[in-house]
Each structure stands twice: as structure tokens, then as C-alpha cells.
PDB file of C-alpha atoms in Angstrom:
ATOM      1  CA  UNK O  16     134.722  98.191  -3.589  1.00 61.00           C
ATOM      2  CA  UNK O  17     134.502 100.314  -0.455  1.00 69.00           C
ATOM      3  CA  UNK O  18     131.133 101.680  -1.594  1.00 71.00           C
ATOM      4  CA  UNK O  19     129.739  98.177  -2.190  1.00 77.00           C
ATOM      5  CA  UNK O  20     131.177  96.992   1.128  1.00 71.00           C
ATOM      6  CA  UNK O  21     129.422  99.883   2.885  1.00 80.00           C
ATOM      7  CA  UNK O  22     126.093  99.025   1.249  1.00 80.00           C
ATOM      8  CA  UNK O  23     126.417  95.350   2.152  1.00 81.00           C
ATOM      9  CA  UNK O  24     127.383  96.229   5.739  1.00 80.00           C
ATOM     10  CA  UNK O  25     124.386  98.557   6.040  1.00 84.00           C
ATOM     11  CA  UNK O  26     122.043  95.836   4.742  1.00 85.00           C
ATOM     12  CA  UNK O  27     123.553  93.342   7.177  1.00 81.00           C
ATOM     13  CA  UNK O  28     123.013  95.796  10.047  1.00 84.00           C
ATOM     14  CA  UNK O  29     119.365  96.288   9.038  1.00 85.00           C
ATOM     15  CA  UNK O  30     118.811  92.530   8.884  1.00 84.00           C
ATOM     16  CA  UNK O  31     120.461  92.073  12.284  1.00 80.00           C
ATOM     17  CA  UNK O  32     118.245  94.739  13.866  1.00 85.00           C
ATOM     18  CA  UNK O  33     115.124  93.263  12.250  1.00 84.00           C
ATOM     19  CA  UNK O  34     116.147  89.813  13.454  1.00 78.00           C
ATOM     20  CA  UNK O  35     116.642  90.983  17.038  1.00 80.00           C
ATOM     21  CA  UNK O  36     113.284  92.775  17.032  1.00 81.00           C
ATOM     22  CA  UNK O  37     111.366  89.927  15.374  1.00 81.00           C
ATOM     23  CA  UNK O  38     113.005  86.881  16.957  1.00 77.00           C
ATOM     24  CA  UNK O  39     114.696  88.243  20.065  1.00 77.00           C
ATOM     25  CA  UNK O  40     111.791  87.478  22.443  1.00 80.00           C
ATOM     26  CA  UNK O  41     111.669  83.841  21.264  1.00 76.00           C
ATOM     27  CA  UNK O  42     115.407  83.424  21.805  1.00 71.00           C
ATOM     28  CA  UNK O  43     115.243  85.025  25.262  1.00 74.00           C
ATOM     29  CA  UNK O  44     112.357  82.719  26.196  1.00 70.00           C
ATOM     30  CA  UNK O  45     114.303  79.602  25.129  1.00 65.00           C
ATOM     31  CA  UNK O  46     117.417  80.761  26.989  1.00 64.00           C
ATOM     32  CA  UNK O  47     115.422  81.508  30.127  1.00 70.00           C
ATOM     33  CA  UNK O  48     113.848  78.044  30.025  1.00 60.00           C
ATOM     34  CA  UNK O  49     117.263  76.431  29.631  1.00 53.00           C
ATOM     35  CA  UNK O  50     118.749  78.466  32.502  1.00 59.00           C
ATOM     36  CA  UNK O  51     115.737  77.917  34.766  1.00 59.00           C
ATOM     37  CA  UNK O  52     115.235  74.233  34.108  1.00 52.00           C
ATOM     38  CA  UNK O  53     112.070  72.369  35.067  1.00 55.00           C
ATOM     39  CA  UNK O  54     110.511  73.949  38.161  1.00 56.00           C
ATOM     40  CA  UNK O  55     107.381  71.954  38.714  1.00 54.00           C
ATOM     41  CA  UNK O  56     106.909  68.210  38.802  1.00 62.00           C
ATOM     42  CA  UNK O  57     105.606  66.838  35.494  1.00 64.00           C
ATOM     43  CA  UNK O  58     101.887  66.159  35.353  1.00 72.00           C
ATOM     44  CA  UNK O  59     100.455  62.751  34.539  1.00 75.00           C
ATOM     45  CA  UNK O  60      99.673  63.828  30.982  1.00 77.00           C
ATOM     46  CA  UNK O  61     103.243  65.105  30.522  1.00 73.00           C
ATOM     47  CA  UNK O  62     104.613  61.812  31.794  1.00 76.00           C
ATOM     48  CA  UNK O  63     102.397  59.868  29.369  1.00 80.00           C
ATOM     49  CA  UNK O  64     103.481  62.147  26.512  1.00 79.00           C
ATOM     50  CA  UNK O  65     107.155  61.612  27.404  1.00 77.00           C
ATOM     51  CA  UNK O  66     106.641  57.825  27.429  1.00 82.00           C
ATOM     52  CA  UNK O  67     104.939  57.969  24.026  1.00 84.00           C
ATOM     53  CA  UNK O  68     107.702  60.156  22.544  1.00 80.00           C
ATOM     54  CA  UNK O  69     110.424  57.822  23.785  1.00 82.00           C
ATOM     55  CA  UNK O  70     108.521  54.822  22.443  1.00 87.00           C
ATOM     56  CA  UNK O  71     108.559  56.436  18.987  1.00 85.00           C
ATOM     57  CA  UNK O  72     112.259  57.321  19.336  1.00 84.00           C
ATOM     58  CA  UNK O  73     113.169  53.752  20.299  1.00 87.00           C
ATOM     59  CA  UNK O  74     111.224  52.288  17.352  1.00 88.00           C
ATOM     60  CA  UNK O  75     112.952  54.761  15.022  1.00 84.00           C
ATOM     61  CA  UNK O  76     116.332  53.871  16.561  1.00 85.00           C
ATOM     62  CA  UNK O  77     115.740  50.137  15.961  1.00 88.00           C
ATOM     63  CA  UNK O  78     114.554  50.726  12.379  1.00 88.00           C
ATOM     64  CA  UNK O  79     117.601  52.872  11.645  1.00 85.00           C
ATOM     65  CA  UNK O  80     119.915  50.256  13.177  1.00 86.00           C
ATOM     66  CA  UNK O  81     118.518  47.648  10.755  1.00 88.00           C
ATOM     67  CA  UNK O  82     119.749  49.850   7.906  1.00 87.00           C
ATOM     68  CA  UNK O  83     123.015  51.034   9.403  1.00 84.00           C
ATOM     69  CA  UNK O  84     124.126  47.549  10.402  1.00 87.00           C
ATOM     70  CA  UNK O  85     124.626  46.889   6.657  1.00 89.00           C
ATOM     71  CA  UNK O  86     126.235  50.291   6.067  1.00 86.00           C
ATOM     72  CA  UNK O  87     128.625  49.730   8.962  1.00 84.00           C
ATOM     73  CA  UNK O  88     129.534  46.245   7.705  1.00 87.00           C
ATOM     74  CA  UNK O  89     130.442  47.599   4.252  1.00 87.00           C
ATOM     75  CA  UNK O  90     132.356  50.522   5.791  1.00 82.00           C
ATOM     76  CA  UNK O  91     134.269  48.160   8.090  1.00 83.00           C
ATOM     77  CA  UNK O  92     135.301  45.942   5.170  1.00 85.00           C
ATOM     78  CA  UNK O  93     136.450  49.036   3.279  1.00 83.00           C
ATOM     79  CA  UNK O  94     138.471  50.283   6.251  1.00 79.00           C
ATOM     80  CA  UNK O  95     140.117  46.874   6.711  1.00 82.00           C
ATOM     81  CA  UNK O  96     141.064  46.775   3.008  1.00 82.00           C
ATOM     82  CA  UNK O  97     142.455  50.314   3.257  1.00 77.00           C
ATOM     83  CA  UNK O  98     144.429  49.358   6.378  1.00 76.00           C
ATOM     84  CA  UNK O  99     146.108  46.434   4.617  1.00 78.00           C
ATOM     85  CA  UNK O 100     146.651  48.365   1.374  1.00 77.00           C
ATOM     86  CA  UNK O 101     148.138  51.435   3.114  1.00 74.00           C
ATOM     87  CA  UNK O 102     148.803  50.687   6.803  1.00 66.00           C
ATOM     88  CA  UNK O 103     149.904  54.247   7.553  1.00 67.00           C
ATOM     89  CA  UNK O 104     146.690  55.794   6.194  1.00 65.00           C
ATOM     90  CA  UNK O 105     144.256  53.828   8.384  1.00 65.00           C
ATOM     91  CA  UNK O 106     145.124  53.412  12.083  1.00 70.00           C
ATOM     92  CA  UNK O 107     143.747  50.256  13.790  1.00 75.00           C
ATOM     93  CA  UNK O 108     141.836  52.510  16.242  1.00 76.00           C
ATOM     94  CA  UNK O 109     139.499  53.657  13.490  1.00 77.00           C
ATOM     95  CA  UNK O 110     138.865  50.102  12.299  1.00 79.00           C
ATOM     96  CA  UNK O 111     138.167  49.085  15.904  1.00 82.00           C
ATOM     97  CA  UNK O 112     135.590  51.870  16.248  1.00 82.00           C
ATOM     98  CA  UNK O 113     133.881  50.681  13.054  1.00 82.00           C
ATOM     99  CA  UNK O 114     133.769  47.112  14.392  1.00 85.00           C
ATOM    100  CA  UNK O 115     132.307  48.321  17.680  1.00 86.00           C
ATOM    101  CA  UNK O 116     129.735  50.328  15.745  1.00 84.00           C
ATOM    102  CA  UNK O 117     128.658  47.216  13.832  1.00 86.00           C
ATOM    103  CA  UNK O 118     128.284  45.274  17.099  1.00 87.00           C
ATOM    104  CA  UNK O 119     126.087  48.013  18.557  1.00 87.00           C
ATOM    105  CA  UNK O 120     123.877  48.217  15.457  1.00 87.00           C
ATOM    106  CA  UNK O 121     123.678  44.405  15.375  1.00 89.00           C
ATOM    107  CA  UNK O 122     122.428  43.971  18.959  1.00 89.00           C
ATOM    108  CA  UNK O 123     119.856  46.746  18.394  1.00 89.00           C
ATOM    109  CA  UNK O 124     118.705  45.535  14.962  1.00 89.00           C
ATOM    110  CA  UNK O 125     118.288  41.925  16.113  1.00 88.00           C
ATOM    111  CA  UNK O 126     116.724  43.139  19.388  1.00 85.00           C
ATOM    112  CA  UNK O 127     119.247  41.062  21.321  1.00 86.00           C
ATOM    113  CA  UNK O 128     119.326  44.033  23.665  1.00 83.00           C
ATOM    114  CA  UNK O 129     115.903  45.171  24.833  1.00 86.00           C
ATOM    115  CA  UNK O 130     115.791  48.901  24.308  1.00 85.00           C
ATOM    116  CA  UNK O 131     114.524  51.500  26.754  1.00 87.00           C
ATOM    117  CA  UNK O 132     115.194  55.189  27.359  1.00 83.00           C
ATOM    118  CA  UNK O 133     118.315  54.698  29.496  1.00 85.00           C
ATOM    119  CA  UNK O 134     119.875  52.070  27.204  1.00 87.00           C
ATOM    120  CA  UNK O 135     119.206  54.121  24.095  1.00 86.00           C
ATOM    121  CA  UNK O 136     120.845  57.182  25.635  1.00 85.00           C
ATOM    122  CA  UNK O 137     123.830  55.052  26.678  1.00 87.00           C
ATOM    123  CA  UNK O 138     124.217  53.680  23.139  1.00 87.00           C
ATOM    124  CA  UNK O 139     123.952  57.180  21.660  1.00 85.00           C
ATOM    125  CA  UNK O 140     126.620  58.371  24.084  1.00 85.00           C
ATOM    126  CA  UNK O 141     128.825  55.459  22.980  1.00 85.00           C
ATOM    127  CA  UNK O 142     128.199  56.452  19.354  1.00 84.00           C
ATOM    128  CA  UNK O 143     129.482  59.945  20.104  1.00 83.00           C
ATOM    129  CA  UNK O 144     132.551  58.553  21.929  1.00 84.00           C
ATOM    130  CA  UNK O 145     133.313  56.251  19.008  1.00 82.00           C
ATOM    131  CA  UNK O 146     132.847  59.119  16.576  1.00 80.00           C
ATOM    132  CA  UNK O 147     135.262  61.231  18.617  1.00 79.00           C
ATOM    133  CA  UNK O 148     137.848  58.435  18.645  1.00 79.00           C
ATOM    134  CA  UNK O 149     137.386  57.906  14.904  1.00 77.00           C
ATOM    135  CA  UNK O 150     137.760  61.608  14.154  1.00 75.00           C
ATOM    136  CA  UNK O 151     140.841  61.837  16.383  1.00 72.00           C
ATOM    137  CA  UNK O 152     142.729  59.547  14.012  1.00 66.00           C
ATOM    138  CA  UNK O 153     141.817  61.446  10.845  1.00 67.00           C
ATOM    139  CA  UNK O 154     144.557  63.476   9.122  1.00 62.00           C
ATOM    140  CA  UNK O 155     144.494  67.148  10.086  1.00 63.00           C
ATOM    141  CA  UNK O 156     146.644  68.557   7.283  1.00 63.00           C
ATOM    142  CA  UNK O 157     145.400  71.144   4.785  1.00 61.00           C
ATOM    143  CA  UNK O 158     145.304  68.609   1.937  1.00 63.00           C
ATOM    144  CA  UNK O 159     142.543  66.578   3.629  1.00 63.00           C
ATOM    145  CA  UNK O 160     140.800  69.476   5.431  1.00 67.00           C
ATOM    146  CA  UNK O 161     137.642  69.625   3.288  1.00 72.00           C
ATOM    147  CA  UNK O 162     137.251  65.843   3.147  1.00 71.00           C
ATOM    148  CA  UNK O 163     137.632  65.317   6.899  1.00 74.00           C
ATOM    149  CA  UNK O 164     135.366  68.264   7.739  1.00 76.00           C
ATOM    150  CA  UNK O 165     132.621  66.935   5.449  1.00 77.00           C
ATOM    151  CA  UNK O 166     133.006  63.433   6.923  1.00 76.00           C
ATOM    152  CA  UNK O 167     132.774  64.694  10.503  1.00 78.00           C
ATOM    153  CA  UNK O 168     129.708  66.804   9.687  1.00 80.00           C
ATOM    154  CA  UNK O 169     128.018  63.815   8.023  1.00 80.00           C
ATOM    155  CA  UNK O 170     128.687  61.600  11.051  1.00 79.00           C
ATOM    156  CA  UNK O 171     127.330  64.280  13.413  1.00 81.00           C
ATOM    157  CA  UNK O 172     124.121  64.607  11.369  1.00 81.00           C
ATOM    158  CA  UNK O 173     123.737  60.823  11.230  1.00 79.00           C
ATOM    159  CA  UNK O 174     123.988  60.345  14.989  1.00 79.00           C
ATOM    160  CA  UNK O 175     121.539  63.186  15.599  1.00 79.00           C
ATOM    161  CA  UNK O 176     119.042  61.642  13.199  1.00 76.00           C
ATOM    162  CA  UNK O 177     119.475  58.219  14.812  1.00 74.00           C
ATOM    163  CA  UNK O 178     118.833  59.424  18.339  1.00 71.00           C
ATOM    164  CA  UNK O 179     116.663  62.558  18.051  1.00 72.00           C
ATOM    165  CA  UNK O 180     117.531  63.285  21.674  1.00 73.00           C
ATOM    166  CA  UNK O 181     118.392  66.910  22.365  1.00 74.00           C
ATOM    167  CA  UNK O 182     119.619  66.078  25.862  1.00 75.00           C
ATOM    168  CA  UNK O 183     122.633  64.137  24.622  1.00 78.00           C
ATOM    169  CA  UNK O 184     123.056  66.099  21.393  1.00 79.00           C
ATOM    170  CA  UNK O 185     123.742  69.549  22.911  1.00 80.00           C
ATOM    171  CA  UNK O 186     126.883  68.705  24.938  1.00 81.00           C
ATOM    172  CA  UNK O 187     128.214  66.241  22.356  1.00 81.00           C
ATOM    173  CA  UNK O 188     127.735  68.577  19.391  1.00 81.00           C
ATOM    174  CA  UNK O 189     129.275  71.464  21.360  1.00 83.00           C
ATOM    175  CA  UNK O 190     132.400  69.361  21.963  1.00 83.00           C
ATOM    176  CA  UNK O 191     132.608  68.433  18.284  1.00 82.00           C
ATOM    177  CA  UNK O 192     132.222  72.072  17.327  1.00 84.00           C
ATOM    178  CA  UNK O 193     135.090  73.114  19.608  1.00 85.00           C
ATOM    179  CA  UNK O 194     137.205  70.228  18.313  1.00 81.00           C
ATOM    180  CA  UNK O 195     136.717  71.318  14.695  1.00 81.00           C
ATOM    181  CA  UNK O 196     137.667  74.910  15.541  1.00 84.00           C
ATOM    182  CA  UNK O 197     140.735  73.721  17.459  1.00 84.00           C
ATOM    183  CA  UNK O 198     141.860  71.519  14.522  1.00 81.00           C
ATOM    184  CA  UNK O 199     141.416  74.452  12.139  1.00 81.00           C
ATOM    185  CA  UNK O 200     143.471  76.701  14.421  1.00 84.00           C
ATOM    186  CA  UNK O 201     146.244  74.081  14.597  1.00 80.00           C
ATOM    187  CA  UNK O 202     146.185  73.716  10.811  1.00 78.00           C
ATOM    188  CA  UNK O 203     146.139  77.431  10.020  1.00 78.00           C
ATOM    189  CA  UNK O 204     145.212  80.046  12.680  1.00 82.00           C
ATOM    190  CA  UNK O 205     143.963  82.428   9.990  1.00 82.00           C
ATOM    191  CA  UNK O 206     141.111  80.025   9.105  1.00 78.00           C
ATOM    192  CA  UNK O 207     139.862  79.512  12.674  1.00 80.00           C
ATOM    193  CA  UNK O 208     137.421  82.445  12.488  1.00 85.00           C
ATOM    194  CA  UNK O 209     135.890  81.190   9.238  1.00 83.00           C
ATOM    195  CA  UNK O 210     135.526  77.673  10.666  1.00 82.00           C
ATOM    196  CA  UNK O 211     133.932  79.147  13.811  1.00 85.00           C
ATOM    197  CA  UNK O 212     131.194  80.834  11.773  1.00 84.00           C
ATOM    198  CA  UNK O 213     130.772  77.714   9.645  1.00 81.00           C
ATOM    199  CA  UNK O 214     130.301  75.609  12.790  1.00 82.00           C
ATOM    200  CA  UNK O 215     127.950  78.220  14.248  1.00 82.00           C
ATOM    201  CA  UNK O 216     125.724  77.770  11.200  1.00 80.00           C
ATOM    202  CA  UNK O 217     125.990  73.979  10.969  1.00 80.00           C
ATOM    203  CA  UNK O 218     125.559  73.112  14.657  1.00 80.00           C
ATOM    204  CA  UNK O 219     122.035  74.598  15.099  1.00 79.00           C
ATOM    205  CA  UNK O 220     120.932  72.722  11.986  1.00 77.00           C
ATOM    206  CA  UNK O 221     122.218  69.487  13.529  1.00 77.00           C
ATOM    207  CA  UNK O 222     120.475  70.243  16.818  1.00 76.00           C
ATOM    208  CA  UNK O 223     117.246  71.034  14.984  1.00 74.00           C
ATOM    209  CA  UNK O 224     116.984  67.420  13.809  1.00 69.00           C
ATOM    210  CA  UNK O 225     117.746  66.192  17.346  1.00 68.00           C
ATOM    211  CA  UNK O 226     114.342  67.182  18.647  1.00 61.00           C
TER     212      UNK O 226
END
């Protein structure tokens, strides 16, 4: 076992070195851009491109809302039934967040609310707040650990796909990542490291679909 562990460790070290050599410059460039921020004023062509990108994002957001308004309605009915069947298993806060989610999808899908960049970002932020409130009420015991973790990850992916806005996704996903690690540490401190690496793998994948 020690011999195999040594071989695997050596291979991992080789891969890590090759990764740093091959992809290190790209990572340093991205980090430097993030730390520096925009220095020059955007050109006219950049402004037009930004307008076009946000127009596509808004149309995608409205199209997705027309689907998720039905999904949210079914989920809300299910949560209400679960609340009446087992009141202790489904806090009213979670049902309230589902109802608020349906209202948001409804006003977007019916175009009752005229969408623009600022309003879309505000709605996405509200989605993340609702998701956080919903997750807060989920059981954190070991028996439901896998189920709740999978549910939270699914919700995070869904919101990222709905918005495709990296500006709101980075801080929100970072908070969710820290929350998941904190819950794991509260549940069993010995699993916190494993959950940290799991989140470190999952979070970049979520951000990748956020634009």
C-alpha cells in the first residue's frame, strides 16, 4: 500500500508541476485582471457589445422564467402538501420562499415587469437570497447530508444558468461554498476537508456556466 501510495503521489506531483507550467500564465493573467479591474473607459464598440450581450441574457432569462414558473408552481404545491402532512419537516419559511420564487418567475414570464440589466441583476440577487433562506431551513444532520448537498448544488447550478452573470455569481457562490463547508464542520469536523475539496471542484464548474 505504501508503494502504491508513493507512486500515486509522484504522479500527482508530476501533474501538478505540468499544470503550473502549462496553465500558470493563464491563471496569473486572469488574477491580475481581477485585481487590477478596468483601467480605461470602455470604447463605443465595447459598449455596444455589452448591450448586445445583456439583451441576449435578458431574453434567455425571460424564456427560462416561462419554464420555471411551472416548475416552481409544482414544487410549491409539493412543499405545501409536505408541510401539512409533516409540519415539523417543512418550515413555513421554505414554503414562503417557494411562493416568492413563483411570483418572481410569473412577473418575468408574463413580462409584467419590463426587464433591463439592473432589474435582472436585482432579481438574480433575490434568487440567491431566497435560496440561502431555503437552504438555512434544511436539516443538517448526517442522515440527510447527501440529499441536502445535492439539492443545494442543483439550486446553485440552476440560478447560474438562469442569470449567466459572473458579477453576481462570484460573491454569491463563494458564500454558498463557505456555508456548505461550515455545515459539514458542524455535522462532523472530520469531513470538512473533504467537503472543502468537493466545493473547490464544484464551484468553478458553476462559475463557468455563469459567463
